[in-house]
Short mmCIF file of C-alpha atoms in Angstrom, two decimals:
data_model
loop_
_atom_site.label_atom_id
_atom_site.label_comp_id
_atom_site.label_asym_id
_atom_site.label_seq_id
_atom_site.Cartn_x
_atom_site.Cartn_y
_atom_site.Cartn_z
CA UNK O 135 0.00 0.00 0.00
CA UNK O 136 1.29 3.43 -0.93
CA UNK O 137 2.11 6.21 1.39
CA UNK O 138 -0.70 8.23 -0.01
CA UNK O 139 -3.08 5.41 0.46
CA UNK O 140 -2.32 4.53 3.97
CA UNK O 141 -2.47 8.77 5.01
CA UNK O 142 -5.90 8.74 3.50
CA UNK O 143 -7.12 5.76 5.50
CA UNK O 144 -5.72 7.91 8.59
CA UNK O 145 -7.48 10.77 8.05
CA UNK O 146 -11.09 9.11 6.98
CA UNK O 147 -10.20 6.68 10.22
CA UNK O 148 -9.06 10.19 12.18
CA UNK O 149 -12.31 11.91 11.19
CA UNK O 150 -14.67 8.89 11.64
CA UNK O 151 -13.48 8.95 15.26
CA UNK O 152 -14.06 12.46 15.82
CA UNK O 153 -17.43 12.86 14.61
CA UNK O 154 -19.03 9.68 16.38
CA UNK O 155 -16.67 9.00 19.09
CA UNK O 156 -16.32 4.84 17.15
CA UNK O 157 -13.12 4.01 15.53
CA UNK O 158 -13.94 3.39 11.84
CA UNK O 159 -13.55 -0.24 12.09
CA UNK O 160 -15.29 -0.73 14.63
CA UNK O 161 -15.82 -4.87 15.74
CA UNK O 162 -20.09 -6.05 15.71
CA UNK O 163 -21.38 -5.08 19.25
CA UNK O 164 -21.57 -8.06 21.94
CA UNK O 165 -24.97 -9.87 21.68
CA UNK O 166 -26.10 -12.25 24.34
CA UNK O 167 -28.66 -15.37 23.22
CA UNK O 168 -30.93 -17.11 25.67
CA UNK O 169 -30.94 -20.91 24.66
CA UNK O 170 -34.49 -22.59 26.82
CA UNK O 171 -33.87 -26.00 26.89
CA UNK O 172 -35.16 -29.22 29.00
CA UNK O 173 -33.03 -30.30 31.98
CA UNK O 174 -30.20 -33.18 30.78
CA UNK O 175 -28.97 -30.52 28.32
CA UNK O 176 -27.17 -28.80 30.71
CA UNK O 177 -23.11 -30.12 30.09
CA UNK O 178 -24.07 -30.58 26.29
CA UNK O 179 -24.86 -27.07 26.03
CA UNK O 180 -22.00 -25.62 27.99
CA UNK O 181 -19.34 -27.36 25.92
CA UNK O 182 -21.47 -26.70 22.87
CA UNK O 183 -22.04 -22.75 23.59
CA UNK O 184 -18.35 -22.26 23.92
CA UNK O 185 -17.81 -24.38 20.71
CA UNK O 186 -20.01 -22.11 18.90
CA UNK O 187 -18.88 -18.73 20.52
CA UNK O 188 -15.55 -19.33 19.41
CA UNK O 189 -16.95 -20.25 15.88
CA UNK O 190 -18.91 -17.19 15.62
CA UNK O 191 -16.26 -14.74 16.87
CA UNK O 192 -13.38 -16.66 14.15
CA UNK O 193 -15.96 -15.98 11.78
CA UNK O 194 -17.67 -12.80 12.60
CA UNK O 195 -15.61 -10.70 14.75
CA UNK O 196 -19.04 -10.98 16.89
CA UNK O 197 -18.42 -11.85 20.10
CA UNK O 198 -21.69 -14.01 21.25
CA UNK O 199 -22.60 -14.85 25.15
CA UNK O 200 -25.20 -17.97 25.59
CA UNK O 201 -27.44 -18.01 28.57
CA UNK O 202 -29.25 -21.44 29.41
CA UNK O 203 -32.14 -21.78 30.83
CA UNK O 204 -33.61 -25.43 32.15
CA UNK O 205 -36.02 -27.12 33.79
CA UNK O 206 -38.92 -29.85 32.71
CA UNK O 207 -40.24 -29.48 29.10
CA UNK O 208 -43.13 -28.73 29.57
CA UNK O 209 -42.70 -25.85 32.03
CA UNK O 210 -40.05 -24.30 29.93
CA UNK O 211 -42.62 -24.14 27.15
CA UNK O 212 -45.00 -22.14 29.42
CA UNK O 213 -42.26 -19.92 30.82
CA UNK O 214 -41.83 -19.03 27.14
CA UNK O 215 -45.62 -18.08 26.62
CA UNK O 216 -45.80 -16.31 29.50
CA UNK O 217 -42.89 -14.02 28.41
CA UNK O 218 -39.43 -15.83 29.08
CA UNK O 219 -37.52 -14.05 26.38
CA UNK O 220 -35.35 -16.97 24.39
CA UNK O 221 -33.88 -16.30 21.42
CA UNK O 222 -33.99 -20.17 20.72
CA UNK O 223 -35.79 -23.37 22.29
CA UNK O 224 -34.53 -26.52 22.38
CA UNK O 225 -37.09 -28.68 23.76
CA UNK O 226 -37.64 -32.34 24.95
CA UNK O 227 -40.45 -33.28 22.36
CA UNK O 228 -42.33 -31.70 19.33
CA UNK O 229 -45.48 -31.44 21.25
CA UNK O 230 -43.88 -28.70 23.79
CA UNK O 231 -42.67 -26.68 21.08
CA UNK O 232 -45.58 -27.20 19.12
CA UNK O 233 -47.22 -25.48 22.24
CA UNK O 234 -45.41 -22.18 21.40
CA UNK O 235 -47.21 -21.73 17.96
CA UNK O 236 -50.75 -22.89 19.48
CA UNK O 237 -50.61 -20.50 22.25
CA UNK O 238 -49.04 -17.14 21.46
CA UNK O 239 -48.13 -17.88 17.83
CA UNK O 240 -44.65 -17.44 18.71
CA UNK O 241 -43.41 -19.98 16.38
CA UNK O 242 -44.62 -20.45 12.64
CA UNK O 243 -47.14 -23.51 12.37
CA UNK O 244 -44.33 -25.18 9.86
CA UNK O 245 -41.16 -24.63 12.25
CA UNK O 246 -40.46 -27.95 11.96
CA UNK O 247 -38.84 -27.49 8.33
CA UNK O 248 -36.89 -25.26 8.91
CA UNK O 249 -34.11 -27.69 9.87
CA UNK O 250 -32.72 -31.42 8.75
CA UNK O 251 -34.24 -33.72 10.45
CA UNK O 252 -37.78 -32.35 10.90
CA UNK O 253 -35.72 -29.92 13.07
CA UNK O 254 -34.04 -32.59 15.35
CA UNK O 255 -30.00 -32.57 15.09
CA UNK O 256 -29.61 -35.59 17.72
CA UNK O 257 -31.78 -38.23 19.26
CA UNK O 258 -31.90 -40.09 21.75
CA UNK O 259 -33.74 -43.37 24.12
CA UNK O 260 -35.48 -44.32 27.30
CA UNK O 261 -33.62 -46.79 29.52
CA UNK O 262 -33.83 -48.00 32.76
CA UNK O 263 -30.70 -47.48 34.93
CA UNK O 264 -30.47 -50.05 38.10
CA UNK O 265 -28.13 -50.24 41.31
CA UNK O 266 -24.22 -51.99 40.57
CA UNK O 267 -25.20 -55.33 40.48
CA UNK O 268 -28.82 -55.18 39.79
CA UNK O 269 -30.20 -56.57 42.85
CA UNK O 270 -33.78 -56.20 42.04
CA UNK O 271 -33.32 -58.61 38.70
CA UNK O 272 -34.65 -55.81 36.79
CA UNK O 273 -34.11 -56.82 32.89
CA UNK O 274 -36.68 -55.08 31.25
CA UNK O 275 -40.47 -53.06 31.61
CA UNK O 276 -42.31 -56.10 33.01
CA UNK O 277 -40.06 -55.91 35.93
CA UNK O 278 -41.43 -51.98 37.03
CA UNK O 279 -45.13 -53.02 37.39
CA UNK O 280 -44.23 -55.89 40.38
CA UNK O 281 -44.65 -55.71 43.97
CA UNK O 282 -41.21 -54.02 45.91
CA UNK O 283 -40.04 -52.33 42.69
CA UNK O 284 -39.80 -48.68 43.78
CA UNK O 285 -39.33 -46.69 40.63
CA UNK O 286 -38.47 -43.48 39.98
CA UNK O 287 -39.48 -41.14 37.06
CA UNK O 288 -40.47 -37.28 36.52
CA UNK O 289 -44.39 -36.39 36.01
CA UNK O 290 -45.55 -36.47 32.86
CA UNK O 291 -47.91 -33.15 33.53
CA UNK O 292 -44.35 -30.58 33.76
CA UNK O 293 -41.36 -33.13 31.76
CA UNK O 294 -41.19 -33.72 28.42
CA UNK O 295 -38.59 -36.75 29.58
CA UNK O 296 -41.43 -38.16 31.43
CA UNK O 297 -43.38 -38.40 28.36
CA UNK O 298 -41.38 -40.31 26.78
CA UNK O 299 -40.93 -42.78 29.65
CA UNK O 300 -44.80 -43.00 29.86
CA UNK O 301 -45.25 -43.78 26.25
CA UNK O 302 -42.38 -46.47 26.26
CA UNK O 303 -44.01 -47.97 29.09
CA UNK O 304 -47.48 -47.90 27.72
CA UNK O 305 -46.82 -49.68 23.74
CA UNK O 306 -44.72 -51.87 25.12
CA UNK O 307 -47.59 -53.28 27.32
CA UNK O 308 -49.48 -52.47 24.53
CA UNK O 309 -47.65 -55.02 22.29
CA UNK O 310 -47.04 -57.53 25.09
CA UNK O 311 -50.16 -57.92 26.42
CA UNK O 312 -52.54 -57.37 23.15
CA UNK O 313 -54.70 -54.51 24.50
CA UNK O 314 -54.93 -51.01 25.11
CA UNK O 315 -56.93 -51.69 28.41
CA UNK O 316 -54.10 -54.34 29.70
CA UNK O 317 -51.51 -51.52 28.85
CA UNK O 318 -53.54 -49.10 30.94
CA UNK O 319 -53.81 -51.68 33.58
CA UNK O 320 -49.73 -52.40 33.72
CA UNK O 321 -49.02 -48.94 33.55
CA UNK O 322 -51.04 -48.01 36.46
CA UNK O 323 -49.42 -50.69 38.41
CA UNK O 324 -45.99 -49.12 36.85
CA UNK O 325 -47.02 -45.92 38.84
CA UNK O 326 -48.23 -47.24 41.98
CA UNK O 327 -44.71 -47.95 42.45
CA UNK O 328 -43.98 -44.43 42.01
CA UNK O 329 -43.25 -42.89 45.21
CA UNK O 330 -42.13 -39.19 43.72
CA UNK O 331 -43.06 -37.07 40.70
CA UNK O 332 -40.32 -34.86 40.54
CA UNK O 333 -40.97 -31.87 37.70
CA UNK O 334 -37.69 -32.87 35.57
CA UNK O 335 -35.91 -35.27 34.45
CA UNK O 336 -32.65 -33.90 36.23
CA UNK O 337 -34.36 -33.38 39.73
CA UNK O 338 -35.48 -37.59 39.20
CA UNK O 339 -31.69 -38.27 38.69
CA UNK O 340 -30.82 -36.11 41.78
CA UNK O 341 -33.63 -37.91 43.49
CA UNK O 342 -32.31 -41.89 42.86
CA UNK O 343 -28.54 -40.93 42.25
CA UNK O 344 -27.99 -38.32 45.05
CA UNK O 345 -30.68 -38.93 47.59
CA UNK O 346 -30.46 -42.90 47.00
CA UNK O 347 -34.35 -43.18 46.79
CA UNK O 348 -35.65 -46.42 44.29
CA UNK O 349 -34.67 -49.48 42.59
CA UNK O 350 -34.91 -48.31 38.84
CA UNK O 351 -34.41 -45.32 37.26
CA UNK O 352 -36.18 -44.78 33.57
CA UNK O 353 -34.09 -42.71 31.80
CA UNK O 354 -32.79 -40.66 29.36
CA UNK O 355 -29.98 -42.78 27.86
CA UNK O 356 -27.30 -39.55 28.22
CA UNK O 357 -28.58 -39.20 31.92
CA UNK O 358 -27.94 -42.78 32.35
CA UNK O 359 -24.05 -42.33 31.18
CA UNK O 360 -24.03 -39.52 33.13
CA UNK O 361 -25.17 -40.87 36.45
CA UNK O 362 -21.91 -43.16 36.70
CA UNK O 363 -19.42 -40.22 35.82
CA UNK O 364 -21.43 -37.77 38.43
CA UNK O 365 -21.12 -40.38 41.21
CA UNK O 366 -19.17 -42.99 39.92
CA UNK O 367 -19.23 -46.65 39.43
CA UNK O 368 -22.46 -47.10 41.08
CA UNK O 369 -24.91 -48.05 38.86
CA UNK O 370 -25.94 -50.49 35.75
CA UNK O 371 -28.11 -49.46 32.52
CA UNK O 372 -30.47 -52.17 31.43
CA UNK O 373 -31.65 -51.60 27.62
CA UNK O 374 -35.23 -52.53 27.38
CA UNK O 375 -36.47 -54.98 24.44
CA UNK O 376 -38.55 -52.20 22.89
CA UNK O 377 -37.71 -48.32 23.41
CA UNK O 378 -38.95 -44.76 21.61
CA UNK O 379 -37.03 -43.17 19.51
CA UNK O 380 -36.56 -39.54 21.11
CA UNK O 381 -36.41 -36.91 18.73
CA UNK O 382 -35.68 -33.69 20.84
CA UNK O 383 -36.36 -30.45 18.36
CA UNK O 384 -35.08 -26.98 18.07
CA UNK O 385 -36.65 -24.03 16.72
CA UNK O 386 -35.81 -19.82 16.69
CA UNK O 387 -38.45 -18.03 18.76
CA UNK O 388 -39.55 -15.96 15.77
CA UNK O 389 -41.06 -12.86 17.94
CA UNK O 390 -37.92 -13.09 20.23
CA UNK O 391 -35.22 -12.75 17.61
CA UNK O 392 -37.36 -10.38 15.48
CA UNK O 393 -37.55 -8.09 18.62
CA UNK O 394 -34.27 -8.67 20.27
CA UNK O 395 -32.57 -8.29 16.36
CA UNK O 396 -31.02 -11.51 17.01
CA UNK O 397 -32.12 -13.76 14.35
CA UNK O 398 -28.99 -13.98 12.19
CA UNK O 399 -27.14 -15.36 15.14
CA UNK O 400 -29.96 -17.26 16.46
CA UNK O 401 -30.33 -19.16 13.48
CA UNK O 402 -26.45 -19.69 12.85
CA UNK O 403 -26.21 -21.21 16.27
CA UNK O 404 -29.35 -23.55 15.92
CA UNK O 405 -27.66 -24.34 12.16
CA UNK O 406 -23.92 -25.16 14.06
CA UNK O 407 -26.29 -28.11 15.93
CA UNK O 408 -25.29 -30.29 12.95
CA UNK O 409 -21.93 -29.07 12.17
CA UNK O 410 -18.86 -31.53 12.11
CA UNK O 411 -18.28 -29.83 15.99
CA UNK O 412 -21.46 -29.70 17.16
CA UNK O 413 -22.62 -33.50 16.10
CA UNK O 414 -19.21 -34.48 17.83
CA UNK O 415 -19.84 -33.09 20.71
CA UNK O 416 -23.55 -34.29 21.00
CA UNK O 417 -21.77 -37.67 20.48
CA UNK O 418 -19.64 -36.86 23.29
CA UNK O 419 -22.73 -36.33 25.45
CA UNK O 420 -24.39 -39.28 24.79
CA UNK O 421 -27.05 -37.87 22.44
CA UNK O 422 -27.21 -39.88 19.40
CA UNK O 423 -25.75 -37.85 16.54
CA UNK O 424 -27.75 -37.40 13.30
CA UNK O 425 -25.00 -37.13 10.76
CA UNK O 426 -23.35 -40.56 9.15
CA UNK O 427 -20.10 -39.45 10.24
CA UNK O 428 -20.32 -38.73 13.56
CA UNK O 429 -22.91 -41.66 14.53
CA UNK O 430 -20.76 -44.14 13.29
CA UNK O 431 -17.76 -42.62 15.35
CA UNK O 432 -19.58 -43.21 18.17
CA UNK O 433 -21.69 -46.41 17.29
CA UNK O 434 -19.48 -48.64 20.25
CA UNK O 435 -21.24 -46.10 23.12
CA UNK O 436 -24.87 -46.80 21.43
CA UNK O 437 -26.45 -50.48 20.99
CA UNK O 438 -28.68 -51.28 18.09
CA UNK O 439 -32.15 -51.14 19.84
CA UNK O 440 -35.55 -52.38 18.90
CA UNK O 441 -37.49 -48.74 18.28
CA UNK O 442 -40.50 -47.27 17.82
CA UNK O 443 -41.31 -43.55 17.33
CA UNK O 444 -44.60 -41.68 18.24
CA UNK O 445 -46.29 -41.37 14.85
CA UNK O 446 -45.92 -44.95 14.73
CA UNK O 447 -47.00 -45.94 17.78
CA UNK O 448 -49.02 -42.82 18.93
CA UNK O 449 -50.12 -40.93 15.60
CA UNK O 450 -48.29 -38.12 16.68
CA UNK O 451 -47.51 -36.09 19.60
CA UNK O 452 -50.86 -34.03 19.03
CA UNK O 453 -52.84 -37.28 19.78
CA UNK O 454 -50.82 -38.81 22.04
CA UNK O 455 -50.65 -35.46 23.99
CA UNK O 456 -54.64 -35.41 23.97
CA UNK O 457 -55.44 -39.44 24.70
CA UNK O 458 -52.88 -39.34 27.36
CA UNK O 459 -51.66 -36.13 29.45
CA UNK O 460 -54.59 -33.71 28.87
CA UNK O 461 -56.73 -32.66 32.24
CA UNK O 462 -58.78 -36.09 32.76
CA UNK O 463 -57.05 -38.11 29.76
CA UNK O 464 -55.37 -41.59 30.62
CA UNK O 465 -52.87 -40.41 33.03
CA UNK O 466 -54.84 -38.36 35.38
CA UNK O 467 -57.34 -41.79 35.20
CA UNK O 468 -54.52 -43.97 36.36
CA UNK O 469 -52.13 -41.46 38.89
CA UNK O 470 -53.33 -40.99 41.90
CA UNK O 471 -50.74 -38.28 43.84
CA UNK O 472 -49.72 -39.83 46.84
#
């Protein structure tokens, strides 16, 4: 660059400064995203969110600050209608997030194309985790409905996880026994031995891992993993004969973003999800990665399992939702709060 050239950028730089007080090059100004998630996000998302910072910054110049917010599913979708401002939700199941265009239209009605995978860059199971040893015999759902089995799961009414442990429950009966009535009837057995509903799925692993209450755990399958590095070698996962395929979703909270002008980095961080970094590190966390490459890196950590998702089983989360967890629907009919 010539003398000349490199005064003149000077001066224009010289001038910029003194009429708004900015240099002329000024880096993008800080912007902070609120991520709303369910609760056995938690360590995915903090290794993720500094994954992506630095990926945004190398890229941008924009230097990005995620906040997380958790708790059970379904609560976290209701903090959002009621006005908890995120920037993104990533949800335990369709049907919560479904929740945020049906009450508040907050979401488009389609949000779900927006991103491979019907909008779902990992998945992941229900499993039952048992004490070192097993001492109860527990080898698969049968075993939760007998006499002695204390069993310990969230309530379906505030955790998405919950849901998905219900449903499991329920179709396998379902298939078992031959009958929607007989899988009503196990289930509600299944729940008698129930002696705490926590809200989440994180205060149910606090509840058997920390507090040493029940004989079986159902699951998340990362939870499960994680139980045995939070307080070590203490405990076995069983792998059911039949399981649900959970397909946790993530959308932009359209009226958020378009508000808070964060959309461009709202939707970059939702799109990094399924990035070479971000499927690795969902890998890393248990979650069962969506991309080819990364699922069969970590294929060893996740058995082949017999699975059934909830259109198949269910006809969607809409109708499952309605047959099963609305005021008076199957669960309310079989749950008595102790």
């Amino acid at each position: 660059m010539s003398l000349r050239r490199r005064t003149a950028l000077r001066a224009l730089a010289a001038a910029t400064l003194a009429a708004t007080g900015a240099p002329a090059f000024a880096q993008p100004a800080p912007v902070t995203l609120l991520n709303v998630s369910y609760d056995p996000t938690r360590e995915f998302y903090v290794a993720f969110n500094q994954a992506f910072a630095a990926h945004w910054k190398g890229k941008t110049g924009q230097v990005v600050t995620i906040q997380q917010s958790h708790g059970g599913s379904g609560k976290q979708a209701r903090a959002i209608i009621d006005g908890l401002a995120a920037d993104v939700a990533t949800l335990a199941l369709a049907g919560d997030t479904d929740a945020l265009h049906n009450n508040g239209n907050w979401i488009p009605k389609d949000w779900q194309k927006r991103l491979p995978h019907n909008s779902s860059p990992y998945t992941s199971t229900i499993v039952l985790v048992v004490r070192k040893g097993n001492p109860k015999g527990i080898k698969d759902w049968g075993d939760l409905a007998k006499p002695g089995v204390k069993v310990i799961t969230p309530n379906p009414k505030t955790s998405g996880g919950a849901r998905w442990n219900y449903l499991a429950a329920w179709e396998y009966a379902r298939r078992s026994l031959g009958s929607d009535d007989k899988a009503k009837d196990f289930v509600a057995r299944l729940y008698r031995n129930v002696p705490v509903l926590d809200t989440g799925a994180r205060g149910s692993t606090i509840t058997f891992g920390q507090r040493n209450q029940g004989d079986v755990l159902i699951a998340w399958e990362n939870e499960a993993h994680l139980l045995n590095k939070e307080f070590g070698d203490k405990f076995d996962v069983v792998y059911p004969s039949l399981s649900i395929l959970a397909e946790p979703a993530v959308t932009v909270v359209n009226k958020n973003v378009d508000k808070k002008g964060t959309r461009a980095v709202a939707e970059a961080y939702l799109q990094y999800l399924y990035s070479d970094e971000g499927q690795d590190l969902a890998g890393k966390h248990f979650y069962r990665p969506t991309s080819d490459k990364a699922a069969a890196r970590y294929a060893k950590q996740f058995p082949r399992l017999n699975l059934f998702t909830i259109d198949q089983a269910f006809g969607g989360w809409a109708a499952a939702s309605q047959a099963h967890f609305a005021d008076g629907a199957q669960f309310d009919q079989i749950y008595t709060p102790k």
